[in-house]
Amino acid sequence: MKLLKSLLASCLLLSSMSSQAAVEYFGVLLSGDYAPSSSFASLSVTGSGSVYDFTLTTNNLNALFTSGAFIGRLVVETDPDISLVGRNAVTLDISNLSGGVTKLSASNAGGPTGGWDFSFVLGQGEANRLTANESVSWRATFSQDVTFTNYAAHVQGLTTAQGGSAWYTPSVVTPVPEPESLGMFALGLGLLTLSARRQNKK
């Protein structure tokens, strides 16, 4: 019985410590004039502590907005609040960039309202933009542990009637357990079952 309780506690501990993958779907108007009929992009974030992997994927921006619409910036809110400049600046290194843009950088804040900590700037110049049906992935390594609490995407290239540009926040956040976490949990359940059977035989 003691072994059973110990294994159960270990399983619960492993499951609580597991990293999570969150998928965000952008489409809620935060600042601007135009609201699309459905979500226009998804953001997958995996990792924990100070290292995270991002993948931003666009839907048909041309149909949902207008021809030539693109996402130029992704602003992020963190806990605790951080700054990339100043006396207590946090260092942010971007690596493993692949996909729809060949340049991705980080800058301090840059959102439509206060409260945003920093932003990812996607692409550079007219020929290097994240447009319709594209995807870009990158890794962000911070000099301290951070947790992300909110995001906003800046859609640019809109028509004059649509306001020229607008900011949007996610409408849905879907946490998905990491594969290795599921594997550890399944292993723990197997050990619990085996232990219970042995206890019954005794």
PDB file of C-alpha atoms in Angstrom:
ATOM      1  CA  MET A   1       0.000   0.000   0.000  1.00  0.00           C
ATOM      2  CA  LYS A   2       2.874   2.373   0.784  1.00  0.00           C
ATOM      3  CA  LEU A   3       4.390   1.693  -2.641  1.00  0.00           C
ATOM      4  CA  LEU A   4       1.024   2.329  -4.281  1.00  0.00           C
ATOM      5  CA  LYS A   5       0.645   5.669  -2.546  1.00  0.00           C
ATOM      6  CA  SER A   6       4.221   6.619  -3.415  1.00  0.00           C
ATOM      7  CA  LEU A   7       3.722   5.840  -7.104  1.00  0.00           C
ATOM      8  CA  LEU A   8       0.447   7.734  -7.162  1.00  0.00           C
ATOM      9  CA  ALA A   9       2.112  10.777  -5.639  1.00  0.00           C
ATOM     10  CA  SER A  10       4.917  10.559  -8.183  1.00  0.00           C
ATOM     11  CA  CYS A  11       2.422  10.455 -11.061  1.00  0.00           C
ATOM     12  CA  LEU A  12       0.590  13.487  -9.763  1.00  0.00           C
ATOM     13  CA  LEU A  13       3.861  15.347  -9.333  1.00  0.00           C
ATOM     14  CA  LEU A  14       5.002  14.524 -12.867  1.00  0.00           C
ATOM     15  CA  SER A  15       1.717  15.610 -14.373  1.00  0.00           C
ATOM     16  CA  SER A  16       1.736  18.904 -12.463  1.00  0.00           C
ATOM     17  CA  MET A  17       5.321  19.677 -13.504  1.00  0.00           C
ATOM     18  CA  SER A  18       4.794  18.896 -17.189  1.00  0.00           C
ATOM     19  CA  SER A  19       5.198  21.651 -19.738  1.00  0.00           C
ATOM     20  CA  GLN A  20       2.166  22.644 -21.739  1.00  0.00           C
ATOM     21  CA  ALA A  21       1.515  23.564 -25.362  1.00  0.00           C
ATOM     22  CA  ALA A  22      -0.982  26.385 -25.817  1.00  0.00           C
ATOM     23  CA  VAL A  23      -2.674  27.178 -29.125  1.00  0.00           C
ATOM     24  CA  GLU A  24      -4.163  30.670 -29.521  1.00  0.00           C
ATOM     25  CA  TYR A  25      -6.612  31.695 -32.268  1.00  0.00           C
ATOM     26  CA  PHE A  26      -6.625  35.391 -33.149  1.00  0.00           C
ATOM     27  CA  GLY A  27      -9.781  37.211 -34.176  1.00  0.00           C
ATOM     28  CA  VAL A  28     -11.030  39.479 -31.345  1.00  0.00           C
ATOM     29  CA  LEU A  29     -10.707  43.168 -32.216  1.00  0.00           C
ATOM     30  CA  LEU A  30      -8.615  45.024 -29.622  1.00  0.00           C
ATOM     31  CA  SER A  31      -7.888  48.319 -31.362  1.00  0.00           C
ATOM     32  CA  GLY A  32      -9.021  49.493 -34.768  1.00  0.00           C
ATOM     33  CA  ASP A  33     -12.138  49.506 -36.917  1.00  0.00           C
ATOM     34  CA  TYR A  34     -12.473  46.175 -38.677  1.00  0.00           C
ATOM     35  CA  ALA A  35     -13.476  42.801 -37.194  1.00  0.00           C
ATOM     36  CA  PRO A  36     -12.989  39.729 -39.428  1.00  0.00           C
ATOM     37  CA  SER A  37     -15.727  37.112 -39.725  1.00  0.00           C
ATOM     38  CA  SER A  38     -13.550  34.377 -38.165  1.00  0.00           C
ATOM     39  CA  SER A  39     -10.116  33.779 -36.659  1.00  0.00           C
ATOM     40  CA  PHE A  40      -7.324  34.659 -39.068  1.00  0.00           C
ATOM     41  CA  ALA A  41      -4.227  33.166 -37.419  1.00  0.00           C
ATOM     42  CA  SER A  42      -3.105  30.657 -34.808  1.00  0.00           C
ATOM     43  CA  LEU A  43      -0.150  30.807 -32.438  1.00  0.00           C
ATOM     44  CA  SER A  44       1.358  27.656 -30.934  1.00  0.00           C
ATOM     45  CA  VAL A  45       3.602  28.158 -27.898  1.00  0.00           C
ATOM     46  CA  THR A  46       5.499  25.294 -26.271  1.00  0.00           C
ATOM     47  CA  GLY A  47       8.106  25.240 -23.538  1.00  0.00           C
ATOM     48  CA  SER A  48       8.572  26.435 -19.982  1.00  0.00           C
ATOM     49  CA  GLY A  49      10.920  28.450 -17.809  1.00  0.00           C
ATOM     50  CA  SER A  50      13.125  30.604 -20.014  1.00  0.00           C
ATOM     51  CA  VAL A  51      12.930  28.746 -23.366  1.00  0.00           C
ATOM     52  CA  TYR A  52       9.877  28.734 -25.629  1.00  0.00           C
ATOM     53  CA  ASP A  53       9.134  27.714 -29.214  1.00  0.00           C
ATOM     54  CA  PHE A  54       6.620  29.731 -31.231  1.00  0.00           C
ATOM     55  CA  THR A  55       4.793  28.972 -34.479  1.00  0.00           C
ATOM     56  CA  LEU A  56       2.522  31.627 -35.980  1.00  0.00           C
ATOM     57  CA  THR A  57       0.315  30.461 -38.860  1.00  0.00           C
ATOM     58  CA  THR A  58      -1.958  32.668 -40.943  1.00  0.00           C
ATOM     59  CA  ASN A  59      -5.238  31.705 -42.593  1.00  0.00           C
ATOM     60  CA  ASN A  60      -6.539  33.310 -45.787  1.00  0.00           C
ATOM     61  CA  LEU A  61      -5.858  36.946 -44.860  1.00  0.00           C
ATOM     62  CA  ASN A  62      -6.769  38.039 -48.381  1.00  0.00           C
ATOM     63  CA  ALA A  63     -10.339  36.738 -47.976  1.00  0.00           C
ATOM     64  CA  LEU A  64     -10.787  37.775 -44.327  1.00  0.00           C
ATOM     65  CA  PHE A  65      -9.268  41.261 -44.779  1.00  0.00           C
ATOM     66  CA  THR A  66      -7.971  42.350 -48.183  1.00  0.00           C
ATOM     67  CA  SER A  67      -5.328  41.399 -50.728  1.00  0.00           C
ATOM     68  CA  GLY A  68      -1.882  42.130 -49.322  1.00  0.00           C
ATOM     69  CA  ALA A  69      -2.848  42.084 -45.630  1.00  0.00           C
ATOM     70  CA  PHE A  70      -0.049  40.859 -43.337  1.00  0.00           C
ATOM     71  CA  ILE A  71       0.863  40.432 -39.672  1.00  0.00           C
ATOM     72  CA  GLY A  72       3.703  42.793 -38.848  1.00  0.00           C
ATOM     73  CA  ARG A  73       4.025  42.496 -35.098  1.00  0.00           C
ATOM     74  CA  LEU A  74       3.105  40.266 -32.172  1.00  0.00           C
ATOM     75  CA  VAL A  75       3.052  41.942 -28.757  1.00  0.00           C
ATOM     76  CA  VAL A  76       3.359  39.920 -25.567  1.00  0.00           C
ATOM     77  CA  GLU A  77       2.367  40.407 -21.932  1.00  0.00           C
ATOM     78  CA  THR A  78       4.340  38.436 -19.350  1.00  0.00           C
ATOM     79  CA  ASP A  79       4.333  37.535 -15.674  1.00  0.00           C
ATOM     80  CA  PRO A  80       6.394  38.952 -14.099  1.00  0.00           C
ATOM     81  CA  ASP A  81       6.541  42.096 -16.233  1.00  0.00           C
ATOM     82  CA  ILE A  82       9.808  42.407 -18.100  1.00  0.00           C
ATOM     83  CA  SER A  83      11.572  45.026 -20.187  1.00  0.00           C
ATOM     84  CA  LEU A  84      14.132  44.565 -22.938  1.00  0.00           C
ATOM     85  CA  VAL A  85      15.719  47.946 -22.228  1.00  0.00           C
ATOM     86  CA  GLY A  86      16.815  49.856 -19.157  1.00  0.00           C
ATOM     87  CA  ARG A  87      18.638  49.049 -15.950  1.00  0.00           C
ATOM     88  CA  ASN A  88      16.961  45.702 -15.276  1.00  0.00           C
ATOM     89  CA  ALA A  89      16.594  44.684 -18.904  1.00  0.00           C
ATOM     90  CA  VAL A  90      15.967  41.033 -19.723  1.00  0.00           C
ATOM     91  CA  THR A  91      18.020  39.527 -22.517  1.00  0.00           C
ATOM     92  CA  LEU A  92      16.044  37.818 -25.285  1.00  0.00           C
ATOM     93  CA  ASP A  93      17.766  35.652 -27.896  1.00  0.00           C
ATOM     94  CA  ILE A  94      15.900  34.546 -31.027  1.00  0.00           C
ATOM     95  CA  SER A  95      17.050  31.430 -32.877  1.00  0.00           C
ATOM     96  CA  ASN A  96      15.819  28.576 -35.115  1.00  0.00           C
ATOM     97  CA  LEU A  97      13.914  30.975 -37.381  1.00  0.00           C
ATOM     98  CA  SER A  98      12.180  29.286 -40.306  1.00  0.00           C
ATOM     99  CA  GLY A  99       9.182  29.794 -42.554  1.00  0.00           C
ATOM    100  CA  GLY A 100       7.396  32.812 -43.964  1.00  0.00           C
ATOM    101  CA  VAL A 101       9.865  35.560 -43.011  1.00  0.00           C
ATOM    102  CA  THR A 102      13.654  35.643 -43.023  1.00  0.00           C
ATOM    103  CA  LYS A 103      14.021  38.299 -40.316  1.00  0.00           C
ATOM    104  CA  LEU A 104      12.431  38.385 -36.868  1.00  0.00           C
ATOM    105  CA  SER A 105      13.492  40.677 -34.045  1.00  0.00           C
ATOM    106  CA  ALA A 106      12.273  41.772 -30.620  1.00  0.00           C
ATOM    107  CA  SER A 107      11.635  45.275 -29.353  1.00  0.00           C
ATOM    108  CA  ASN A 108      10.330  46.837 -26.170  1.00  0.00           C
ATOM    109  CA  ALA A 109       6.521  47.106 -25.898  1.00  0.00           C
ATOM    110  CA  GLY A 110       4.998  48.487 -29.122  1.00  0.00           C
ATOM    111  CA  GLY A 111       1.362  47.558 -28.506  1.00  0.00           C
ATOM    112  CA  PRO A 112      -1.770  49.658 -29.052  1.00  0.00           C
ATOM    113  CA  THR A 113      -2.255  50.268 -25.324  1.00  0.00           C
ATOM    114  CA  GLY A 114      -0.149  50.158 -22.178  1.00  0.00           C
ATOM    115  CA  GLY A 115       0.626  46.957 -20.346  1.00  0.00           C
ATOM    116  CA  TRP A 116       2.475  45.094 -23.083  1.00  0.00           C
ATOM    117  CA  ASP A 117       6.002  44.012 -22.180  1.00  0.00           C
ATOM    118  CA  PHE A 118       7.680  43.468 -25.557  1.00  0.00           C
ATOM    119  CA  SER A 119       6.956  42.604 -29.165  1.00  0.00           C
ATOM    120  CA  PHE A 120       8.193  40.308 -31.906  1.00  0.00           C
ATOM    121  CA  VAL A 121       8.658  42.214 -35.176  1.00  0.00           C
ATOM    122  CA  LEU A 122       7.917  39.923 -38.109  1.00  0.00           C
ATOM    123  CA  GLY A 123       9.849  40.491 -41.330  1.00  0.00           C
ATOM    124  CA  GLN A 124      11.339  43.640 -42.779  1.00  0.00           C
ATOM    125  CA  GLY A 125      10.334  45.446 -45.943  1.00  0.00           C
ATOM    126  CA  GLU A 126       7.600  44.818 -48.496  1.00  0.00           C
ATOM    127  CA  ALA A 127       9.166  41.609 -49.807  1.00  0.00           C
ATOM    128  CA  ASN A 128       9.579  40.047 -46.357  1.00  0.00           C
ATOM    129  CA  ARG A 129       6.149  39.877 -44.713  1.00  0.00           C
ATOM    130  CA  LEU A 130       3.974  37.211 -43.097  1.00  0.00           C
ATOM    131  CA  THR A 131       1.063  37.149 -45.532  1.00  0.00           C
ATOM    132  CA  ALA A 132      -1.860  34.804 -46.262  1.00  0.00           C
ATOM    133  CA  ASN A 133      -1.481  31.056 -45.678  1.00  0.00           C
ATOM    134  CA  GLU A 134       2.064  31.263 -44.350  1.00  0.00           C
ATOM    135  CA  SER A 135       3.766  30.086 -41.174  1.00  0.00           C
ATOM    136  CA  VAL A 136       6.849  31.174 -39.241  1.00  0.00           C
ATOM    137  CA  SER A 137       8.565  29.394 -36.342  1.00  0.00           C
ATOM    138  CA  TRP A 138      11.236  30.565 -33.902  1.00  0.00           C
ATOM    139  CA  ARG A 139      12.742  29.906 -30.476  1.00  0.00           C
ATOM    140  CA  ALA A 140      12.909  32.581 -27.773  1.00  0.00           C
ATOM    141  CA  THR A 141      15.436  32.199 -24.953  1.00  0.00           C
ATOM    142  CA  PHE A 142      15.192  34.637 -22.040  1.00  0.00           C
ATOM    143  CA  SER A 143      17.737  35.428 -19.350  1.00  0.00           C
ATOM    144  CA  GLN A 144      15.118  34.665 -16.671  1.00  0.00           C
ATOM    145  CA  ASP A 145      12.007  32.515 -16.344  1.00  0.00           C
ATOM    146  CA  VAL A 146       8.837  34.064 -17.785  1.00  0.00           C
ATOM    147  CA  THR A 147       5.191  33.141 -18.245  1.00  0.00           C
ATOM    148  CA  PHE A 148       3.080  34.561 -21.073  1.00  0.00           C
ATOM    149  CA  THR A 149      -0.330  35.925 -20.114  1.00  0.00           C
ATOM    150  CA  ASN A 150      -1.601  37.603 -23.294  1.00  0.00           C
ATOM    151  CA  TYR A 151      -0.809  38.325 -26.947  1.00  0.00           C
ATOM    152  CA  ALA A 152      -1.980  40.730 -29.639  1.00  0.00           C
ATOM    153  CA  ALA A 153      -1.334  40.568 -33.380  1.00  0.00           C
ATOM    154  CA  HIS A 154      -1.001  43.682 -35.551  1.00  0.00           C
ATOM    155  CA  VAL A 155      -2.599  43.231 -38.975  1.00  0.00           C
ATOM    156  CA  GLN A 156      -1.410  45.793 -41.503  1.00  0.00           C
ATOM    157  CA  GLY A 157      -2.070  46.536 -45.156  1.00  0.00           C
ATOM    158  CA  LEU A 158      -5.832  46.970 -44.661  1.00  0.00           C
ATOM    159  CA  THR A 159      -7.945  49.223 -46.839  1.00  0.00           C
ATOM    160  CA  THR A 160      -8.819  52.774 -45.850  1.00  0.00           C
ATOM    161  CA  ALA A 161     -12.383  51.646 -45.118  1.00  0.00           C
ATOM    162  CA  GLN A 162     -10.984  48.954 -42.788  1.00  0.00           C
ATOM    163  CA  GLY A 163      -8.862  51.519 -40.962  1.00  0.00           C
ATOM    164  CA  GLY A 164      -5.445  50.763 -42.461  1.00  0.00           C
ATOM    165  CA  SER A 165      -4.412  48.451 -39.625  1.00  0.00           C
ATOM    166  CA  ALA A 166      -5.803  46.908 -36.444  1.00  0.00           C
ATOM    167  CA  TRP A 167      -4.826  44.885 -33.372  1.00  0.00           C
ATOM    168  CA  TYR A 168      -6.401  41.576 -32.403  1.00  0.00           C
ATOM    169  CA  THR A 169      -6.214  39.297 -29.366  1.00  0.00           C
ATOM    170  CA  PRO A 170      -6.848  35.537 -29.136  1.00  0.00           C
ATOM    171  CA  SER A 171     -10.380  34.224 -28.806  1.00  0.00           C
ATOM    172  CA  VAL A 172      -9.541  30.661 -27.726  1.00  0.00           C
ATOM    173  CA  VAL A 173      -6.651  29.169 -25.748  1.00  0.00           C
ATOM    174  CA  THR A 174      -6.318  25.395 -25.973  1.00  0.00           C
ATOM    175  CA  PRO A 175      -3.762  23.764 -23.614  1.00  0.00           C
ATOM    176  CA  VAL A 176      -2.367  20.503 -24.979  1.00  0.00           C
ATOM    177  CA  PRO A 177      -0.156  18.173 -22.857  1.00  0.00           C
ATOM    178  CA  GLU A 178       3.300  17.581 -24.288  1.00  0.00           C
ATOM    179  CA  PRO A 179       3.929  14.046 -25.694  1.00  0.00           C
ATOM    180  CA  GLU A 180       6.668  13.326 -23.171  1.00  0.00           C
ATOM    181  CA  SER A 181       4.350  14.309 -20.324  1.00  0.00           C
ATOM    182  CA  LEU A 182       1.680  11.931 -21.606  1.00  0.00           C
ATOM    183  CA  GLY A 183       4.291   9.184 -21.844  1.00  0.00           C
ATOM    184  CA  MET A 184       5.391   9.660 -18.245  1.00  0.00           C
ATOM    185  CA  PHE A 185       1.799   9.713 -17.066  1.00  0.00           C
ATOM    186  CA  ALA A 186       1.010   6.478 -18.941  1.00  0.00           C
ATOM    187  CA  LEU A 187       4.104   4.825 -17.481  1.00  0.00           C
ATOM    188  CA  GLY A 188       3.032   5.853 -14.007  1.00  0.00           C
ATOM    189  CA  LEU A 189      -0.443   4.424 -14.513  1.00  0.00           C
ATOM    190  CA  GLY A 190       1.077   1.159 -15.724  1.00  0.00           C
ATOM    191  CA  LEU A 191       3.229   0.890 -12.624  1.00  0.00           C
ATOM    192  CA  LEU A 192       0.224   1.619 -10.417  1.00  0.00           C
ATOM    193  CA  THR A 193      -1.800  -1.136 -12.113  1.00  0.00           C
ATOM    194  CA  LEU A 194       1.032  -3.660 -11.759  1.00  0.00           C
ATOM    195  CA  SER A 195       1.527  -2.778  -8.097  1.00  0.00           C
ATOM    196  CA  ALA A 196      -2.200  -3.103  -7.381  1.00  0.00           C
ATOM    197  CA  ARG A 197      -2.318  -6.572  -8.961  1.00  0.00           C
ATOM    198  CA  ARG A 198       0.619  -7.751  -6.875  1.00  0.00           C
ATOM    199  CA  GLN A 199      -1.010  -6.424  -3.733  1.00  0.00           C
ATOM    200  CA  ASN A 200      -4.225  -8.322  -4.558  1.00  0.00           C
ATOM    201  CA  LYS A 201      -2.340 -11.587  -5.103  1.00  0.00           C
ATOM    202  CA  LYS A 202      -0.852 -11.294  -1.641  1.00  0.00           C
TER     203      LYS A 202
END
